[in-house]
Coordinates of C-alpha atoms in Angstrom, one line a residue:
Chain A
M1 CA 0.7 101.9 0.4
A2 CA 3.2 99.1 0.5
S3 CA 3.4 97.2 -2.7
N4 CA 1.4 94.0 -2.5
T5 CA 3.6 91.3 -4.0
K6 CA 1.2 88.4 -3.2
R7 CA -1.9 88.8 -5.3
S8 CA -4.9 88.2 -3.2
N9 CA -8.0 86.7 -4.6
V10 CA -11.6 87.0 -3.4
L11 CA -12.0 83.3 -3.8
P12 CA -9.6 81.3 -1.6
G13 CA -8.3 77.9 -2.5
F14 CA -6.1 78.6 -5.5
G15 CA -3.3 76.3 -4.2
L16 CA -5.7 73.6 -3.3
T17 CA -7.6 73.5 -6.5
L18 CA -4.5 73.8 -8.7
G19 CA -2.9 71.0 -6.7
F20 CA -6.0 68.9 -7.1
T21 CA -6.1 69.6 -10.8
L22 CA -2.5 68.6 -11.3
A23 CA -2.8 65.4 -9.3
Y24 CA -6.0 64.5 -11.0
L25 CA -4.6 65.1 -14.5
G26 CA -1.5 63.3 -13.5
I27 CA -3.3 60.1 -12.4
V28 CA -6.0 60.1 -15.1
V29 CA -4.1 61.5 -18.1
L30 CA -0.4 62.0 -17.8
I31 CA 0.7 58.7 -16.1
P32 CA -1.1 56.4 -18.5
I33 CA 0.1 58.4 -21.5
S34 CA 3.7 58.6 -20.2
T35 CA 3.8 54.8 -20.0
I36 CA 3.2 54.8 -23.8
F37 CA 6.3 56.9 -24.2
F38 CA 8.3 54.7 -21.8
K39 CA 7.4 51.5 -23.6
T40 CA 8.3 53.1 -26.9
F41 CA 11.7 54.1 -25.5
T42 CA 12.5 50.3 -25.3
L43 CA 12.8 50.4 -29.0
T44 CA 16.0 51.3 -30.9
W45 CA 15.7 54.1 -33.5
P46 CA 15.7 51.6 -36.5
Q47 CA 13.0 49.5 -34.8
F48 CA 11.0 52.6 -34.0
W49 CA 11.3 53.8 -37.6
A50 CA 10.4 50.4 -39.0
A51 CA 7.2 50.4 -36.9
V52 CA 6.0 53.9 -37.6
A53 CA 7.1 54.3 -41.2
S54 CA 6.1 51.0 -42.7
P55 CA 3.8 51.4 -45.7
R56 CA 0.9 49.8 -43.9
T57 CA 1.3 52.2 -40.9
I58 CA 1.6 55.3 -43.2
A59 CA -1.6 54.2 -45.0
A60 CA -3.4 53.9 -41.7
Y61 CA -2.2 57.3 -40.6
R62 CA -3.3 58.8 -43.8
L63 CA -6.8 57.2 -43.6
S64 CA -7.3 58.1 -39.9
F65 CA -6.3 61.7 -40.2
S66 CA -8.1 62.4 -43.5
A67 CA -11.3 60.6 -42.6
S68 CA -11.3 62.3 -39.2
I69 CA -10.8 65.7 -40.7
A70 CA -13.4 65.0 -43.4
G71 CA -15.9 63.8 -40.7
A72 CA -15.2 66.9 -38.6
L73 CA -15.6 69.2 -41.6
V74 CA -18.9 67.6 -42.6
N75 CA -20.1 67.9 -39.0
S76 CA -19.0 71.6 -38.9
V77 CA -21.3 72.4 -41.8
F78 CA -24.3 70.2 -41.0
G79 CA -23.9 70.4 -37.2
F80 CA -24.1 74.1 -37.7
I81 CA -27.3 73.8 -39.6
V82 CA -28.8 71.5 -37.0
A83 CA -27.8 73.9 -34.2
W84 CA -29.2 76.8 -36.2
S85 CA -32.6 75.2 -36.8
L86 CA -32.8 74.0 -33.2
V87 CA -32.1 77.5 -31.8
R88 CA -33.9 79.7 -34.4
Y89 CA -37.1 78.0 -35.3
E90 CA -40.0 76.5 -33.5
F91 CA -41.4 73.3 -35.0
P92 CA -43.2 70.2 -33.9
G93 CA -40.9 67.5 -32.6
K94 CA -38.1 70.0 -31.9
S95 CA -37.3 68.6 -28.4
L96 CA -37.3 65.1 -29.9
I97 CA -34.7 66.2 -32.5
D98 CA -32.7 67.9 -29.8
V99 CA -32.5 64.7 -27.9
M100 CA -31.6 62.7 -31.0
V101 CA -28.5 64.8 -31.4
D102 CA -27.1 63.2 -28.3
L103 CA -27.7 59.6 -29.4
P104 CA -24.3 59.1 -30.9
F105 CA -22.9 59.9 -27.4
A106 CA -25.0 57.2 -25.8
L107 CA -25.1 54.5 -28.4
P108 CA -22.4 51.8 -28.0
T109 CA -20.2 52.6 -30.9
S110 CA -20.2 48.9 -32.1
V111 CA -23.9 49.1 -32.4
A112 CA -23.6 52.2 -34.5
G113 CA -21.0 50.4 -36.6
I114 CA -23.1 47.4 -37.2
T115 CA -26.2 49.6 -38.0
L116 CA -24.2 51.8 -40.4
T117 CA -22.7 48.8 -42.1
A118 CA -26.2 47.2 -42.5
I119 CA -27.8 50.2 -44.2
Y120 CA -24.7 51.2 -46.3
A121 CA -23.8 47.7 -47.5
S122 CA -24.6 47.3 -51.2
N123 CA -27.8 45.5 -50.3
G124 CA -28.7 47.8 -47.4
W125 CA -31.4 50.4 -47.2
I126 CA -29.3 53.3 -48.5
G127 CA -26.5 51.3 -50.0
R128 CA -28.7 49.7 -52.6
Y129 CA -29.5 53.1 -54.1
L130 CA -25.9 54.2 -54.0
A131 CA -24.5 51.1 -55.6
P132 CA -26.0 51.6 -59.1
L133 CA -24.4 55.1 -59.0
G134 CA -21.0 53.5 -58.4
I135 CA -20.8 54.7 -54.8
K136 CA -19.7 52.1 -52.4
V137 CA -19.8 53.1 -48.7
A138 CA -19.4 50.0 -46.6
Y139 CA -15.9 48.5 -46.6
T140 CA -14.3 51.6 -48.2
P141 CA -12.6 54.7 -46.8
L142 CA -15.8 56.6 -47.4
G143 CA -17.5 54.2 -44.9
V144 CA -14.9 55.1 -42.4
A145 CA -15.6 58.8 -42.9
V146 CA -19.3 58.1 -42.5
A147 CA -18.8 56.3 -39.2
L148 CA -16.5 59.1 -37.9
T149 CA -19.1 61.7 -38.9
F150 CA -21.7 59.9 -37.0
V151 CA -19.8 59.8 -33.7
G152 CA -18.7 63.5 -34.0
L153 CA -22.0 65.1 -34.7
P154 CA -23.0 66.0 -31.1
F155 CA -19.8 67.8 -30.4
V156 CA -20.4 70.5 -33.1
V157 CA -24.1 70.9 -32.3
R158 CA -23.6 71.1 -28.6
T159 CA -20.7 73.7 -28.8
I160 CA -22.5 76.0 -31.2
Q161 CA -26.0 75.8 -29.7
P162 CA -25.4 77.8 -26.5
V163 CA -23.4 80.5 -28.3
L164 CA -26.1 80.8 -30.9
E165 CA -28.7 81.1 -28.2
D166 CA -26.7 83.9 -26.6
L167 CA -26.3 85.8 -29.9
D168 CA -28.9 88.5 -29.6
Q169 CA -31.3 89.0 -32.4
E170 CA -30.4 92.7 -32.1
Y171 CA -27.2 92.2 -34.1
E172 CA -29.1 90.9 -37.0
E173 CA -31.7 93.7 -36.7
A174 CA -29.0 96.3 -36.5
A175 CA -27.4 94.8 -39.7
A176 CA -30.7 94.9 -41.4
T177 CA -31.4 98.6 -40.5
L178 CA -28.0 99.4 -41.9
G179 CA -29.0 97.9 -45.2
A180 CA -27.3 94.5 -45.1
S181 CA -29.0 91.6 -46.9
R182 CA -29.6 88.3 -45.2
L183 CA -26.5 86.8 -46.7
Q184 CA -24.4 89.8 -45.8
T185 CA -25.7 89.7 -42.2
F186 CA -24.9 86.0 -42.0
V187 CA -21.4 86.3 -43.4
L188 CA -20.3 89.5 -41.8
V189 CA -22.2 89.5 -38.5
I190 CA -23.3 86.0 -37.4
A191 CA -20.5 83.8 -38.7
P192 CA -17.6 85.7 -37.1
A193 CA -19.3 85.5 -33.7
L194 CA -19.7 81.8 -34.0
I195 CA -16.2 80.9 -35.3
P196 CA -14.6 80.3 -31.9
A197 CA -17.4 77.9 -30.9
L198 CA -17.2 76.3 -34.4
L199 CA -13.5 75.7 -34.0
T200 CA -13.9 74.1 -30.6
G201 CA -16.7 71.9 -32.0
F202 CA -14.4 70.9 -34.9
A203 CA -11.5 70.1 -32.6
L204 CA -13.7 68.0 -30.4
A205 CA -15.3 66.1 -33.2
F206 CA -11.9 65.6 -34.8
A207 CA -10.3 64.3 -31.6
R208 CA -13.2 62.0 -31.0
A209 CA -13.0 60.6 -34.6
L210 CA -9.2 60.0 -34.3
G211 CA -9.7 57.7 -31.4
E212 CA -12.8 56.0 -32.7
Y213 CA -12.5 52.2 -32.9
G214 CA -15.8 50.5 -32.2
S215 CA -17.9 51.7 -35.1
V216 CA -15.1 51.7 -37.7
V217 CA -14.2 48.1 -37.1
F218 CA -17.5 47.0 -38.6
I219 CA -18.0 49.4 -41.5
S220 CA -14.4 49.6 -42.7
G221 CA -13.7 45.9 -43.3
N222 CA -10.2 46.4 -42.0
M223 CA -8.2 45.8 -45.1
P224 CA -4.6 46.7 -44.5
M225 CA -3.4 49.5 -46.8
H226 CA -7.0 50.3 -47.7
T227 CA -9.5 50.7 -44.9
E228 CA -7.4 50.1 -41.8
V229 CA -7.4 53.0 -39.3
V230 CA -4.7 53.6 -36.7
P231 CA -6.6 52.4 -33.6
L232 CA -7.2 49.2 -35.4
L233 CA -3.6 48.8 -36.5
I234 CA -2.6 49.3 -32.9
M235 CA -5.1 46.6 -31.8
S236 CA -3.7 44.1 -34.3
K237 CA -0.2 44.8 -33.2
L238 CA -1.2 44.1 -29.7
E239 CA -2.8 40.8 -30.8
Q240 CA 0.5 39.8 -32.2
F241 CA 2.2 40.7 -28.9
D242 CA 4.1 43.5 -30.5
Y243 CA 3.5 45.9 -27.6
A244 CA 6.4 48.2 -28.3
G245 CA 5.4 48.5 -32.0
A246 CA 1.9 49.4 -31.0
T247 CA 3.0 52.1 -28.6
A248 CA 5.4 53.5 -31.2
I249 CA 2.5 54.0 -33.5
A250 CA 0.5 55.5 -30.7
V251 CA 3.2 57.9 -29.8
V252 CA 3.3 59.4 -33.3
M253 CA -0.5 59.5 -33.4
L254 CA -0.6 61.2 -30.0
T255 CA 2.0 63.8 -30.9
V256 CA 0.4 64.7 -34.2
S257 CA -3.1 65.0 -32.6
F258 CA -1.7 67.1 -29.8
L259 CA -0.1 69.5 -32.3
I260 CA -3.3 69.7 -34.4
L261 CA -5.4 70.3 -31.3
L262 CA -3.0 72.9 -30.0
G263 CA -3.1 74.6 -33.4
V264 CA -6.9 74.7 -33.3
N265 CA -6.8 75.9 -29.7
V266 CA -4.5 78.8 -30.6
L267 CA -6.7 79.7 -33.5
Q268 CA -9.8 79.5 -31.4
R269 CA -8.2 81.7 -28.7
W270 CA -7.0 84.2 -31.3
S271 CA -10.5 84.5 -32.8
S272 CA -12.3 84.8 -29.5
R273 CA -9.8 87.2 -28.0
R274 CA -11.3 90.1 -29.9
L275 CA -14.8 89.3 -28.7
T276 CA -13.9 89.4 -25.0
A277 CA -10.9 91.7 -24.7
Chain B
M1 CA -39.2 113.0 -43.7
S2 CA -42.5 113.1 -41.9
I3 CA -44.0 110.0 -40.3
E4 CA -47.6 109.2 -40.1
L5 CA -49.1 106.3 -38.1
R6 CA -52.7 105.3 -38.8
N7 CA -54.7 103.0 -36.7
I8 CA -51.7 100.9 -35.6
A9 CA -52.5 97.9 -33.5
K10 CA -50.2 95.1 -32.3
K11 CA -50.8 92.2 -30.0
F12 CA -48.4 89.6 -28.6
G13 CA -50.6 86.7 -27.7
D14 CA -53.3 88.2 -25.4
F15 CA -51.1 91.2 -24.6
V16 CA -52.1 94.4 -26.4
A17 CA -48.9 96.2 -27.0
V18 CA -50.2 99.0 -29.2
D19 CA -53.9 99.7 -29.3
N20 CA -55.3 101.4 -32.4
L21 CA -52.9 104.4 -32.3
N22 CA -52.6 107.4 -34.5
L23 CA -49.7 109.8 -34.6
H24 CA -48.2 112.3 -36.9
I25 CA -44.5 113.4 -36.7
E26 CA -43.3 116.4 -38.7
T27 CA -40.1 116.5 -40.6
G28 CA -37.2 117.5 -38.4
E29 CA -39.0 117.0 -35.2
L30 CA -37.4 115.4 -32.1
V31 CA -40.2 113.4 -30.5
A32 CA -40.1 111.4 -27.2
L33 CA -42.3 108.4 -26.7
L34 CA -42.6 108.4 -22.9
G35 CA -44.2 105.7 -20.8
L36 CA -43.6 102.9 -18.3
S37 CA -42.2 99.6 -19.5
G38 CA -45.0 97.6 -21.1
S39 CA -46.7 100.8 -22.4
G40 CA -46.0 99.8 -26.0
K41 CA -43.5 102.6 -26.7
T42 CA -40.7 100.3 -27.9
T43 CA -43.0 98.2 -29.9
L44 CA -44.3 101.4 -31.6
L45 CA -40.7 102.4 -32.4
R46 CA -40.0 99.0 -33.8
I47 CA -43.1 99.2 -36.0
I48 CA -41.9 102.5 -37.4
A49 CA -38.5 100.9 -38.2
G50 CA -40.2 97.9 -39.8
L51 CA -38.6 95.5 -37.3
E52 CA -42.2 94.6 -36.2
T53 CA -45.2 94.2 -38.4
P54 CA -48.4 95.8 -37.0
D55 CA -51.5 93.6 -36.9
T56 CA -53.5 96.4 -38.5
G57 CA -52.9 100.0 -39.6
E58 CA -50.2 101.6 -41.7
V59 CA -47.0 103.5 -41.4
L60 CA -46.5 106.3 -43.9
F61 CA -43.2 108.0 -44.6
H62 CA -43.6 111.3 -46.3
G63 CA -47.2 110.4 -47.1
E64 CA -46.3 107.1 -48.7
D65 CA -47.4 103.8 -47.3
A66 CA -44.3 101.9 -46.2
S67 CA -46.0 98.7 -45.1
D68 CA -44.4 96.7 -47.8
V69 CA -41.0 98.3 -47.6
S70 CA -38.5 96.0 -45.9
V71 CA -36.3 97.1 -43.0
R72 CA -33.2 97.5 -45.2
E73 CA -35.0 99.6 -47.7
R74 CA -36.7 102.0 -45.3
K75 CA -33.7 104.2 -44.7
V76 CA -34.4 104.3 -41.0
G77 CA -31.6 104.6 -38.5
F78 CA -32.2 102.6 -35.4
V79 CA -30.0 102.9 -32.3
F80 CA -30.6 99.9 -30.0
Q81 CA -30.9 100.1 -26.3
H82 CA -27.7 98.0 -25.8
Y83 CA -26.2 99.5 -28.9
A84 CA -25.8 96.1 -30.7
L85 CA -22.3 97.0 -31.9
F86 CA -20.6 94.2 -33.8
R87 CA -18.1 92.9 -31.3
H88 CA -15.6 91.4 -33.7
M89 CA -15.2 94.7 -35.6
T90 CA -13.3 97.8 -34.7
V91 CA -15.0 101.1 -34.1
F92 CA -14.0 102.0 -37.6
E93 CA -15.4 98.9 -39.2
N94 CA -18.6 99.2 -37.2
V95 CA -19.2 102.7 -38.6
A96 CA -18.2 101.6 -42.1
F97 CA -20.6 98.6 -42.0
G98 CA -23.5 100.4 -43.5
L99 CA -21.4 101.7 -46.4
R100 CA -19.7 98.4 -47.1
V101 CA -22.9 96.5 -47.5
I102 CA -24.1 98.8 -50.3
P103 CA -24.3 96.9 -53.6
R104 CA -21.0 97.0 -55.4
R105 CA -22.1 99.4 -58.2
A106 CA -23.4 102.0 -55.8
R107 CA -20.8 101.5 -53.1
P108 CA -18.4 104.4 -52.5
A109 CA -14.7 103.8 -53.0
E110 CA -12.6 102.7 -50.1
A111 CA -11.0 106.1 -49.7
A112 CA -14.4 107.8 -49.7
I113 CA -15.7 105.3 -47.0
A114 CA -12.6 106.0 -44.8
R115 CA -13.2 109.7 -45.2
R116 CA -16.9 109.5 -44.3
V117 CA -16.2 107.2 -41.3
H118 CA -13.6 109.6 -39.9
E119 CA -15.9 112.5 -40.5
L120 CA -18.6 110.8 -38.5
L121 CA -16.2 109.7 -35.7
K122 CA -15.2 113.4 -35.5
L123 CA -18.8 114.4 -35.2
V124 CA -19.3 112.1 -32.2
Q125 CA -15.8 113.1 -30.9
L126 CA -14.4 109.6 -31.0
D127 CA -11.9 109.8 -33.9
F128 CA -9.1 108.7 -31.7
L129 CA -10.8 105.4 -30.9
A130 CA -11.2 104.2 -34.5
D131 CA -9.0 101.1 -34.0
R132 CA -10.5 99.9 -30.7
Y133 CA -13.0 97.2 -30.3
P134 CA -16.4 97.9 -28.7
S135 CA -15.5 95.9 -25.6
Q136 CA -12.7 98.4 -24.9
L137 CA -15.1 101.4 -24.8
S138 CA -17.1 102.9 -22.0
G139 CA -20.9 102.9 -22.2
G140 CA -21.2 106.5 -23.3
Q141 CA -18.6 105.9 -26.1
R142 CA -20.4 102.8 -27.3
Q143 CA -23.6 104.8 -27.5
R144 CA -21.9 107.5 -29.7
V145 CA -20.3 104.8 -31.9
A146 CA -23.7 103.3 -32.4
L147 CA -25.1 106.7 -33.3
A148 CA -22.2 107.3 -35.8
R149 CA -22.8 103.9 -37.3
T150 CA -26.5 104.7 -37.8
L151 CA -25.8 108.1 -39.3
A152 CA -23.3 106.7 -41.8
V153 CA -26.1 105.4 -44.1
E154 CA -27.7 108.9 -44.0
P155 CA -31.1 107.7 -42.7
K156 CA -34.2 109.8 -43.3
V157 CA -35.4 109.1 -39.8
L158 CA -33.5 108.4 -36.6
L159 CA -35.1 106.1 -34.0
L160 CA -33.5 105.6 -30.6
D161 CA -34.6 103.0 -28.1
E162 CA -33.9 104.1 -24.5
P163 CA -30.8 105.9 -25.8
F164 CA -29.4 106.7 -22.4
G165 CA -31.0 104.0 -20.3
A166 CA -27.8 102.0 -19.6
L167 CA -25.6 105.0 -18.7
D168 CA -24.9 106.6 -15.4
A169 CA -26.5 109.9 -14.4
K170 CA -23.5 112.2 -15.2
V171 CA -22.8 110.7 -18.7
R172 CA -26.5 110.7 -19.4
Q173 CA -26.8 114.4 -18.8
E174 CA -23.8 115.2 -21.1
L175 CA -25.0 112.9 -23.9
R176 CA -28.5 114.3 -23.7
R177 CA -27.2 117.9 -24.3
W178 CA -24.9 116.6 -27.0
L179 CA -27.7 114.8 -28.8
R180 CA -29.9 117.9 -28.6
R181 CA -27.1 120.0 -30.2
L182 CA -26.5 117.3 -32.8
H183 CA -30.2 117.3 -33.7
D184 CA -30.2 121.0 -34.0
E185 CA -27.2 120.7 -36.4
I186 CA -28.4 117.9 -38.7
K187 CA -32.2 118.4 -38.4
I188 CA -33.1 114.7 -38.9
T189 CA -36.6 113.6 -37.9
S190 CA -35.9 111.7 -34.7
V191 CA -38.0 109.6 -32.3
F192 CA -36.7 108.3 -29.0
V193 CA -38.2 106.1 -26.4
T194 CA -37.7 106.7 -22.8
H195 CA -39.2 106.0 -19.4
D196 CA -37.4 108.9 -17.9
Q197 CA -39.8 112.0 -17.8
E198 CA -36.9 114.4 -17.1
E199 CA -35.1 113.1 -20.3
A200 CA -38.3 113.6 -22.4
L201 CA -39.0 117.0 -21.0
E202 CA -35.4 118.3 -21.5
L203 CA -34.8 116.8 -25.0
A204 CA -37.9 116.6 -27.0
N205 CA -39.8 119.2 -29.1
R206 CA -42.9 117.1 -28.5
I207 CA -43.7 114.4 -26.0
V208 CA -46.0 111.5 -26.6
V209 CA -47.1 110.1 -23.2
M210 CA -48.1 106.5 -23.6
N211 CA -49.9 104.1 -21.4
Q212 CA -51.1 100.6 -22.1
G213 CA -50.7 100.9 -25.8
R214 CA -52.5 104.2 -26.1
I215 CA -51.6 107.8 -26.3
E216 CA -52.6 109.7 -23.1
Q217 CA -51.4 113.1 -24.3
I218 CA -49.2 114.7 -27.0
G219 CA -47.7 118.1 -26.5
S220 CA -44.7 120.2 -25.7
A221 CA -42.9 119.8 -22.4
E222 CA -44.7 122.9 -21.2
E223 CA -48.1 121.5 -22.2
V224 CA -47.7 118.0 -20.8
Y225 CA -46.2 119.3 -17.5
H226 CA -48.4 122.3 -16.8
H227 CA -51.5 121.2 -18.5
P228 CA -51.7 117.5 -18.1
A229 CA -54.7 116.0 -19.9
N230 CA -55.5 113.5 -17.2
A231 CA -54.5 112.0 -13.9
F232 CA -52.1 109.5 -15.6
V233 CA -50.0 112.2 -17.2
Y234 CA -49.9 114.4 -14.1
N235 CA -48.9 111.4 -12.0
F236 CA -46.3 110.3 -14.5
L237 CA -44.5 113.6 -15.0
G238 CA -42.8 114.4 -11.7
N239 CA -43.5 113.5 -8.1
V240 CA -47.0 113.8 -6.8
N241 CA -48.8 113.3 -3.5
L242 CA -52.0 111.3 -3.8
F243 CA -54.8 112.0 -1.4
H244 CA -57.8 109.7 -1.4
G245 CA -60.9 111.6 -0.6
R246 CA -64.6 112.1 -1.2
I247 CA -66.6 114.9 -2.8
E248 CA -70.0 115.6 -1.2
N249 CA -72.2 118.5 -2.2
G250 CA -69.2 120.2 -3.9
R251 CA -67.0 119.9 -0.8
V252 CA -63.9 117.9 -0.6
F253 CA -63.3 115.6 2.3
L254 CA -59.8 114.3 3.0
G255 CA -60.3 111.8 5.8
D256 CA -62.8 113.5 8.1
T257 CA -61.4 117.0 7.4
A258 CA -63.4 119.1 4.9
V259 CA -60.9 121.1 2.8
E260 CA -61.9 124.0 0.8
L261 CA -60.1 124.1 -2.5
E262 CA -60.0 126.7 -5.2
N263 CA -59.4 126.2 -8.9
T264 CA -60.2 122.5 -8.8
H265 CA -61.7 120.6 -11.6
A266 CA -63.7 118.3 -9.3
H267 CA -64.7 115.2 -11.1
A268 CA -65.6 112.6 -8.5
H269 CA -66.8 109.1 -9.3
P270 CA -70.5 109.6 -10.1
E271 CA -71.7 106.9 -7.7
T272 CA -69.2 106.6 -4.8
G273 CA -68.2 110.2 -4.8
K274 CA -64.6 109.0 -4.4
A275 CA -61.8 111.2 -5.8
V276 CA -58.1 111.4 -5.8
L277 CA -56.3 114.6 -5.2
Y278 CA -52.9 115.1 -6.8
V279 CA -50.5 117.7 -5.5
R280 CA -46.9 118.1 -6.4
P281 CA -44.5 118.3 -3.4
H282 CA -43.4 121.8 -4.2
L283 CA -47.0 123.0 -4.4
L284 CA -47.7 122.3 -0.8
E285 CA -47.0 125.0 1.8
I286 CA -46.2 124.4 5.4
V287 CA -47.8 126.8 7.9
M288 CA -47.7 126.7 11.7
K289 CA -51.3 127.9 12.2
P290 CA -54.5 126.6 10.7
N291 CA -56.1 128.8 8.1
G292 CA -59.8 128.0 8.0
K293 CA -60.8 125.3 5.6
Q294 CA -57.8 125.7 3.4
T295 CA -55.4 123.8 5.5
F296 CA -55.2 120.3 7.0
P297 CA -53.0 119.1 9.9
A298 CA -50.0 116.9 9.6
T299 CA -47.0 115.7 11.6
V300 CA -43.4 116.0 10.4
K301 CA -41.7 112.5 10.1
S302 CA -38.3 113.1 8.5
I303 CA -36.4 115.9 6.9
N304 CA -33.8 115.7 4.1
P305 CA -32.0 119.1 3.7
A306 CA -29.6 117.9 1.0
G307 CA -30.2 119.3 -2.5
P308 CA -31.6 122.6 -3.8
Q309 CA -34.8 122.1 -1.9
V310 CA -35.5 120.7 1.5
K311 CA -37.5 117.5 1.3
I312 CA -39.9 116.9 4.2
E313 CA -41.9 113.8 4.8
L314 CA -45.1 114.2 6.8
V315 CA -48.1 112.1 7.9
A316 CA -51.5 113.6 7.3
E317 CA -54.1 113.4 10.0
W318 CA -55.9 110.6 8.2
G319 CA -52.7 108.5 7.8
D320 CA -51.5 109.3 4.2
M321 CA -47.8 110.0 3.7
V322 CA -47.2 113.4 2.3
Q323 CA -44.0 114.7 0.5
V324 CA -43.3 118.4 0.7
E325 CA -40.5 120.4 -0.9
I326 CA -39.7 123.9 0.4
D327 CA -36.8 126.2 -0.1
H328 CA -34.0 126.5 2.5
E329 CA -35.0 130.0 3.6
R330 CA -38.5 129.0 4.4
Y331 CA -37.2 125.8 6.1
Q332 CA -34.9 127.9 8.4
A333 CA -37.7 130.3 9.2
L334 CA -40.0 127.5 10.3
H335 CA -37.6 125.8 12.7
L336 CA -39.0 122.4 11.8
E337 CA -38.1 119.2 13.8
P338 CA -39.4 115.7 13.4
G339 CA -42.5 115.2 15.4
A340 CA -43.7 118.8 15.0
N341 CA -47.4 119.3 14.3
V342 CA -47.9 121.7 11.4
F343 CA -50.6 122.5 8.8
L344 CA -50.4 122.0 5.0
R345 CA -52.0 124.3 2.5
P346 CA -52.2 123.3 -1.2
K347 CA -51.2 126.2 -3.4
E348 CA -52.7 124.5 -6.5
Q349 CA -54.2 121.2 -7.1
K350 CA -55.9 119.0 -9.5
L351 CA -58.7 116.6 -8.8
F352 CA -59.3 113.5 -10.8
V353 CA -61.8 110.8 -10.8
Y354 CA -60.9 107.9 -8.5
S355 CA -60.7 105.1 -11.0
I356 CA -61.9 102.2 -9.0

């Protein structure tokens, strides 16, 4: 038989769908993002450096990334537990809780911000009990992390849930018949199967937190050098008509986020490859 | 280790999975639980393993009540229908799993674990695949890895749930013989669940035929096949023709034809007189001429000469479909064609009560 150089596929339309994908991504993602780079290129190197390496900008980067990572980590742990109880147990009000998980998606983030500020302020419902312990949430970096945790929760729950549902009970039963304790079963059998999904959930929650603006504005207090996140700094640059400065900060943010997400993606792919090879 | 089940019952909601069942399994036996899906056989196996708790009754291992012994302490090897191999572990790690989870003070050294795993992989003839992942193996290989993993913890009892169900016919045959040999070698008390009567007949020392949560018959392959306790067992083990008839004054009527039958255990329904006649396809003889009351007329519908026996489908005079199997010599002597009118003579038959 003659060698078939053109690989044929059962489903036609590869060219069409790929073309559409590229055009769509171009219009929706690449072109808007490229303008950020073009605008930044109007700066000279010293100007660029001054914009992105000023102490105020560095502080904002540090807060944005650390609070986003903290929020995503907290969500990875507690989102996992939420997903676990939703999948594994039957209890009254289960579907209600299931719906509640999605609320952070639907709620306007500014509403979330105001609500969180109200209850975590030192005279708020929760804040008043934390204040005597010396824990201040509203108007501190901790408050920023709380807001970012709030907006990221659904991502972790919703990525783990279907995978956990697909995880057959047989694996746990097999581990038990082989003499494994509950803890050993969890650590050696269940957790490894969920790691790819957990990484995806983490990456999504992290990315969402990085870009979050609405809720943080209210709870952080926006003190430069202290509780100012990068999206906010960009906003204030824009208000001062420093468009190039704003895009310069955005370019750095974008590049670092891209690298982090790429890293998580590679990790995720590596960990899931063995499951599906 | 012997297994004793006493008055075991289990319900799922309204569905009775196991209905007050008693069973004794001797040390070293290879027992088949045979039944249709929903007959409670898998539930029973899971109860023995401790994966399911019976509503009532007790499970005794070696005469001791195991009701309060947890799954991990029962020392019961369980091979799952879909193997349940850990996908993120290599074949080696899968087999080593049971040894690695032993508490640290009792756990064998790493070298001893490796030796034991390779020993087991050699036993199941898969030593060369130690570094592969389960997704890279064929169905038959996965099955054998699952077995090796189970044997690693030296279980006292081996339980297999539909061990060959997901494999194709050829592999199934091979594995069946291989498991038989393995059992002869290691003599571990084994129970397997199957819906395949051929598998049960070929593999097991004793067969437990189950139906609707109850045991219909327990016996060797010879006993259940040739001396079925009731209509269900006869019907379930091998192909049968069912003839609906009546018994009047000790005479059997199939349709309007009165057929004289020898060696029957005629138990018709006491009121209606209805009965069902069961005859295996190879126990019907095709003759060209009627022979008194021992034959009934039928018409040839189709002929399938492929295989060791010629399978012929006929329609009896009263409309029932009839399957007959005859050998090739006889088939050639008869010169059968579809549409030919012939007569059938049962060589042996069993009559059972019509249950409606």
